[in-house]
Short mmCIF file of C-alpha atoms and ligand atoms in Angstrom, two decimals:
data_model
loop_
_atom_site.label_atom_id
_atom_site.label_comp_id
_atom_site.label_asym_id
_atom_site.label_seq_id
_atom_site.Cartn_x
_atom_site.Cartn_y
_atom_site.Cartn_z
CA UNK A 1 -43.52 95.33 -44.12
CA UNK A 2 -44.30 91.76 -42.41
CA UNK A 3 -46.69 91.11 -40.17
CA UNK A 4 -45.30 90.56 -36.36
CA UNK A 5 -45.73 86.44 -36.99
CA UNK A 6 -44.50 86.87 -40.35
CA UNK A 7 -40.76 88.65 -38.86
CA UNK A 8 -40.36 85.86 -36.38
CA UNK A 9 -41.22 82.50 -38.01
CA UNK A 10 -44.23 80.00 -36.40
CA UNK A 11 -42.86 79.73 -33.15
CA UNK A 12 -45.18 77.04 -32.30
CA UNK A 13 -43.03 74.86 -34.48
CA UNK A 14 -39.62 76.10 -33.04
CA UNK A 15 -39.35 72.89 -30.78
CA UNK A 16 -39.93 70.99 -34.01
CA UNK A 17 -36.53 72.49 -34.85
CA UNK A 18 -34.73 72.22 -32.55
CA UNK A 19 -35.88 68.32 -32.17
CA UNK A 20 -35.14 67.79 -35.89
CA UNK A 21 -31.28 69.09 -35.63
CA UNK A 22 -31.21 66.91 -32.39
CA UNK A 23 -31.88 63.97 -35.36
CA UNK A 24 -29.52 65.29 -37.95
CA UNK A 25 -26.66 66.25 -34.96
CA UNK A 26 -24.55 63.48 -35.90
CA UNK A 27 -24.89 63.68 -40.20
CA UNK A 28 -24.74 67.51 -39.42
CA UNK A 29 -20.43 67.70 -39.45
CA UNK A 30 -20.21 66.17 -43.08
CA UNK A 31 -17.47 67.87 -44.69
CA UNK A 32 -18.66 69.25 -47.74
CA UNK A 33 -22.08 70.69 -45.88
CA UNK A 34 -19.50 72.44 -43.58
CA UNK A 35 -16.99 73.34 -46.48
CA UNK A 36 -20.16 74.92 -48.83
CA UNK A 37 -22.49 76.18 -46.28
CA UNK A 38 -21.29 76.97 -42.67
CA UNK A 39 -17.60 77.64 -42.40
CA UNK A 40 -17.89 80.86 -44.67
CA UNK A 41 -19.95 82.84 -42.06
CA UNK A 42 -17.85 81.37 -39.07
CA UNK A 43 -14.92 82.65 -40.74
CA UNK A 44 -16.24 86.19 -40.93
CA UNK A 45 -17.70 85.86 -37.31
CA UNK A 46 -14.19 85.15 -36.27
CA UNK A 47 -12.00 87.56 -38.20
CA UNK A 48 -14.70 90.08 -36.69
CA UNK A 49 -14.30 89.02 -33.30
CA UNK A 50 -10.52 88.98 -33.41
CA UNK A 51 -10.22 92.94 -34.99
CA UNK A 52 -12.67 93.33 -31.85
CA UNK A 53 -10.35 91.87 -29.18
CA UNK A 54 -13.57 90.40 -27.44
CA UNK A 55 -12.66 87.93 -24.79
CA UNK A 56 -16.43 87.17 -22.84
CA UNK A 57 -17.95 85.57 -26.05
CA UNK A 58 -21.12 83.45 -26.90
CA UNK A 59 -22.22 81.92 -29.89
CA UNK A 60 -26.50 81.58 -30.30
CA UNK A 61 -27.27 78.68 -31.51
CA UNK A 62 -24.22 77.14 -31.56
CA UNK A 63 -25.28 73.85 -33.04
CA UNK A 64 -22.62 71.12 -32.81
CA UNK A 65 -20.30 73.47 -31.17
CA UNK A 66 -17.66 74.33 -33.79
CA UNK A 67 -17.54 77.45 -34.16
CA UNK A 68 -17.58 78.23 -30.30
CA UNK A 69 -14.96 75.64 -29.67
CA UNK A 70 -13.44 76.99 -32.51
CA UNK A 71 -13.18 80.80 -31.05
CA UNK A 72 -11.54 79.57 -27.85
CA UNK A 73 -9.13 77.64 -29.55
CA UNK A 74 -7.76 80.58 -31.51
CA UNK A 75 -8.96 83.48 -29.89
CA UNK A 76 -7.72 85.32 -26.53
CA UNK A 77 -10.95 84.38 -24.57
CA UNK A 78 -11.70 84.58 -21.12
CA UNK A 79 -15.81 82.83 -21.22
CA UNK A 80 -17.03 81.19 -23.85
CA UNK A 81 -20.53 80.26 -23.58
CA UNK A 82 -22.26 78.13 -26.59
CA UNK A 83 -25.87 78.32 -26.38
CA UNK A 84 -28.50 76.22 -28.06
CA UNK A 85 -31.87 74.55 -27.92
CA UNK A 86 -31.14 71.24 -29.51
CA UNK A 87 -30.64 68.45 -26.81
CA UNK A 88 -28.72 66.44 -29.49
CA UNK A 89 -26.51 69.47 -31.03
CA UNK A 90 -25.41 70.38 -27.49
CA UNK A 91 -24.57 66.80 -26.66
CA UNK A 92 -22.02 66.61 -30.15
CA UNK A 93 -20.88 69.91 -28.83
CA UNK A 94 -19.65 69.18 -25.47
CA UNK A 95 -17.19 66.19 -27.07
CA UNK A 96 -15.49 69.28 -28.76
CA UNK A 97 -14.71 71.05 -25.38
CA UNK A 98 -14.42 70.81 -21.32
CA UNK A 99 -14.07 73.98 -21.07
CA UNK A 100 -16.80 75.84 -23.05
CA UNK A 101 -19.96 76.49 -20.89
CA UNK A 102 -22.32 74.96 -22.63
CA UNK A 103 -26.01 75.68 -22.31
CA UNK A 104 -29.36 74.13 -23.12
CA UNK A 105 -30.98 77.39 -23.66
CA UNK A 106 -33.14 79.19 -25.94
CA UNK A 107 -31.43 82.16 -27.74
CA UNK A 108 -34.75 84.09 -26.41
CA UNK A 109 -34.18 83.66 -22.35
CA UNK A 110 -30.22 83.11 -22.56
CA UNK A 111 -28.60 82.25 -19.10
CA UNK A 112 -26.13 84.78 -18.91
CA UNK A 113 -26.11 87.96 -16.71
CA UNK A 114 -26.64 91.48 -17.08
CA UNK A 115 -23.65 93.29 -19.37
CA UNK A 116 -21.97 89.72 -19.19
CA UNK A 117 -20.06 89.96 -21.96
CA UNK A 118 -18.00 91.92 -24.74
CA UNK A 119 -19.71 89.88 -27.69
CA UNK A 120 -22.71 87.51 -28.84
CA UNK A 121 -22.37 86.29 -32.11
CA UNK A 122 -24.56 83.52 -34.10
CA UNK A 123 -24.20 81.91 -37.31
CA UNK A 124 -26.82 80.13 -39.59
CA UNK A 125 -29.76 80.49 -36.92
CA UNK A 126 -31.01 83.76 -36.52
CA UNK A 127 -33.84 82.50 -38.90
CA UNK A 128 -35.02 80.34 -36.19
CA UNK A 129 -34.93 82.95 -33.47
CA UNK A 130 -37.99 85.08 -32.45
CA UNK A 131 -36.16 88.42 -33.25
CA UNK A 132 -36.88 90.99 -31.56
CA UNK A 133 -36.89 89.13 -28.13
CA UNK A 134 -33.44 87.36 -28.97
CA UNK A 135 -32.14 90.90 -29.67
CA UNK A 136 -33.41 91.92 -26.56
CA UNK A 137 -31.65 89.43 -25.03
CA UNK A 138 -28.60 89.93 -26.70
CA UNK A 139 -28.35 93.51 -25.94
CA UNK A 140 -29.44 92.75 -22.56
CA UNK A 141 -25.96 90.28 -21.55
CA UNK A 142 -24.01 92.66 -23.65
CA UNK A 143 -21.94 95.22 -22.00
CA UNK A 144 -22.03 99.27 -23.63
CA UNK A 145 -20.14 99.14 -26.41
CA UNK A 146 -20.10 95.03 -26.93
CA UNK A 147 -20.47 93.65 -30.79
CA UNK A 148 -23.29 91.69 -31.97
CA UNK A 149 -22.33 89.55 -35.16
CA UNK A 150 -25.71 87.97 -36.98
CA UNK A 151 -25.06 85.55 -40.20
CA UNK A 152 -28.07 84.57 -41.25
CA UNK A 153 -30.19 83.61 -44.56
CA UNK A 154 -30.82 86.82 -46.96
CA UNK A 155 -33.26 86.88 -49.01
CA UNK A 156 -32.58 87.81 -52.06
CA UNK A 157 -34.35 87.98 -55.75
CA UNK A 158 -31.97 85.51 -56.66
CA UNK A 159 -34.42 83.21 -54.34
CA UNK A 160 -37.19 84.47 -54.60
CA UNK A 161 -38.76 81.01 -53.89
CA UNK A 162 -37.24 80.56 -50.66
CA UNK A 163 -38.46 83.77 -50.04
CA UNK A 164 -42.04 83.10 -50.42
CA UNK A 165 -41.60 79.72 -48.31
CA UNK A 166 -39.61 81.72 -45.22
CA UNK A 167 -41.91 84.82 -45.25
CA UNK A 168 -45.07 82.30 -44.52
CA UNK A 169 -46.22 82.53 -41.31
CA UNK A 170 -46.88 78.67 -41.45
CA UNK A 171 -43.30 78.65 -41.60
CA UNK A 172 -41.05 77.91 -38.61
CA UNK A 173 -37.98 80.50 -40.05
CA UNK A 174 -38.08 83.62 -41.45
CA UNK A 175 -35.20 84.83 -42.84
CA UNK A 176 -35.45 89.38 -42.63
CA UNK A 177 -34.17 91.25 -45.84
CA UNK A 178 -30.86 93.24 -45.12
CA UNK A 179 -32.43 96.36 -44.20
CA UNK A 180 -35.38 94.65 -41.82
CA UNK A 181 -32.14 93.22 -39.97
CA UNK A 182 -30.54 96.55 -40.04
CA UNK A 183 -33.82 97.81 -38.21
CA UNK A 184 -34.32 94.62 -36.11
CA UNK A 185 -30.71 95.78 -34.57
CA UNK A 186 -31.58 99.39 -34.03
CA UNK A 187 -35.34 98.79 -32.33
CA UNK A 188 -33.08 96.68 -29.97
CA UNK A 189 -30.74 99.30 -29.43
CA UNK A 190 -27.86 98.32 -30.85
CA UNK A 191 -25.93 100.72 -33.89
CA UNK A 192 -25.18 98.69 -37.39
CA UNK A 193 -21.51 99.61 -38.35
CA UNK A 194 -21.84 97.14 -41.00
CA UNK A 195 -23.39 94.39 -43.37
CA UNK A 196 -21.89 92.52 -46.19
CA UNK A 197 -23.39 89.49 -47.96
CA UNK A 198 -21.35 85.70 -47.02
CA UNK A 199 -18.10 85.73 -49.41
CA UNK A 200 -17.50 81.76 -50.58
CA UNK A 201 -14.78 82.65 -53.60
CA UNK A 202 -15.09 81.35 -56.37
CA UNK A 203 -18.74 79.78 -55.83
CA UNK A 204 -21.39 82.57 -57.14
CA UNK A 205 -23.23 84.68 -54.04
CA UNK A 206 -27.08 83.60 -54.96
CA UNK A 207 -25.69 79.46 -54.35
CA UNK A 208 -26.59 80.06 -50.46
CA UNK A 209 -27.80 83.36 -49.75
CA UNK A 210 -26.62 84.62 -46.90
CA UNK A 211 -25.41 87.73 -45.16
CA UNK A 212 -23.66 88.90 -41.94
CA UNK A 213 -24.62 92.02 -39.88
CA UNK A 214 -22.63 93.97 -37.37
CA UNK A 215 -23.68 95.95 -34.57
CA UNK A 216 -22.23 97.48 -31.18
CA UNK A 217 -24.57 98.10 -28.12
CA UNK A 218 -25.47 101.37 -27.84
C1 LIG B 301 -28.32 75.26 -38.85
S1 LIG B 301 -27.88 75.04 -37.16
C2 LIG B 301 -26.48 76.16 -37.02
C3 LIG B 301 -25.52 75.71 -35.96
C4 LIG B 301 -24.22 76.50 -35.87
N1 LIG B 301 -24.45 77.88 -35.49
C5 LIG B 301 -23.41 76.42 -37.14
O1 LIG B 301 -23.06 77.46 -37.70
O2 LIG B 301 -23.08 75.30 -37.54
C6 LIG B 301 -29.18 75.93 -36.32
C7 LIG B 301 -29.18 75.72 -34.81
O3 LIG B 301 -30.11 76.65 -34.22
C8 LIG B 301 -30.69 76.01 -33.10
N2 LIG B 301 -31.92 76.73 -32.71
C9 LIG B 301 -33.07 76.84 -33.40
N3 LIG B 301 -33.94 77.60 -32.73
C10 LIG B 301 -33.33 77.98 -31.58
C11 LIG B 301 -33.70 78.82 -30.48
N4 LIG B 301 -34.89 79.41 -30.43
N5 LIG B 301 -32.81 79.02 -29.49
C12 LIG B 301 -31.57 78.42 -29.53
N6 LIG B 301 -31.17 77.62 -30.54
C13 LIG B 301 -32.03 77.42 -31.56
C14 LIG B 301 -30.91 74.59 -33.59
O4 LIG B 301 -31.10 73.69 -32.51
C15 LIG B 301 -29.63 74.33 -34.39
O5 LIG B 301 -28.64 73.72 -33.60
#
């Protein structure tokens, strides 16, 4: 079991994040970082949210936007809210849509209401979250029955190294193993129907470890 600081990364450092993505925003759309590393999950966040039917929708940490602008493009959507700390992401993000409300926000004091919305979804930055006060907050703008979708880093013994590096409390991620996720959910009250690692056929599973984990608000 981790240590409370050890389950939520050095969040001293989180603004150091958030300003270093506001540095990489533009380089951060290359094509074969995308391809390899962060369409797979956005995929699965979306095929999830479509079997769902959800329709008042944000994305945590939306980064440069494309998977939000991406959900009202093909989804049935009534809000969609893309939420992130970065300055720099955000401003990349707001060139892909008019109509998405953006927000500079942290995923731990969102600006949403109360049972706001039928899903909250976030790919590739969970890691960066405090947990258990973005789940809070997640639950908290969901409405009974709304689906939480979490892809996020998994560490695995197939890296074991970046497992040592994200489980230091010097560290400003930390990535939870499958089943401290599962728990993360159900402390905040949500109920796990499922979690699956990050499919990216043919490439092996251990090239990027990562997993995505479904819940619905109790
Ligand atoms: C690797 S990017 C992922 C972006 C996007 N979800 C994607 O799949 O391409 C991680 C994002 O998390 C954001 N982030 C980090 N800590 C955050 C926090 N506490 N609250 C909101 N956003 C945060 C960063 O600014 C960055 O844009």
């Amino acid at each position: 079991m981790h240590s409370t600081a050890a389950t939520t990364g050095n969040r001293a450092l989180n603004r150091a994040i958030t300003q270093f993505f506001s540095g990489v925003a533009r380089a951060y759309d290359t094509a074969p970082l995308q391809q390899v590393v962060y369409r797979p999950p956005q995929h699965e966040v979306v095929a999830e949210l479509r079997a769902a039917g959800s329709r008042r929708i944000a994305d945590i940490g939306c980064g440069t936007g494309i998977l939000t602008s991406r959900i009202e493009r093909e989804l049935r959507t009534e809000i969609v809210y893309g939420v992130d700390a970065s300055p720099g992401m955000l401003a990349q993000a707001r060139n892909r849509s008019a109509t998405v409300l953006w927000r500079h926000a942290a995923a731990e004091h969102l600006p949403i209401g109360d049972g706001e919305l039928d899903a909250v979804v976030s790919t590739t930055a969970f890691h960066f979250f405090d947990h258990p006060v973005a789940l809070r907050e997640f639950h908290r703008v969901l409405a009974p029955g709304g689906l939480v979708a979490i892809a996020t880093m998994r560490p695995s013994a197939s890296a074991a190294a970046l497992q040592r590096v994200t489980s230091s409390p010097l560290f400003p991620a930390h990535a939870p193993s499958g089943r401290a996720t599962r728990k993360l959910l159900q402390d905040a009250g949500f109920e796990v129907t499922d979690q699956r690692a990050i499919r990216r056929f043919p490439l092996p599973p251990w090239l990027v470890p990562d997993m995505i984990t479904i819940g619905r608000r109790a």
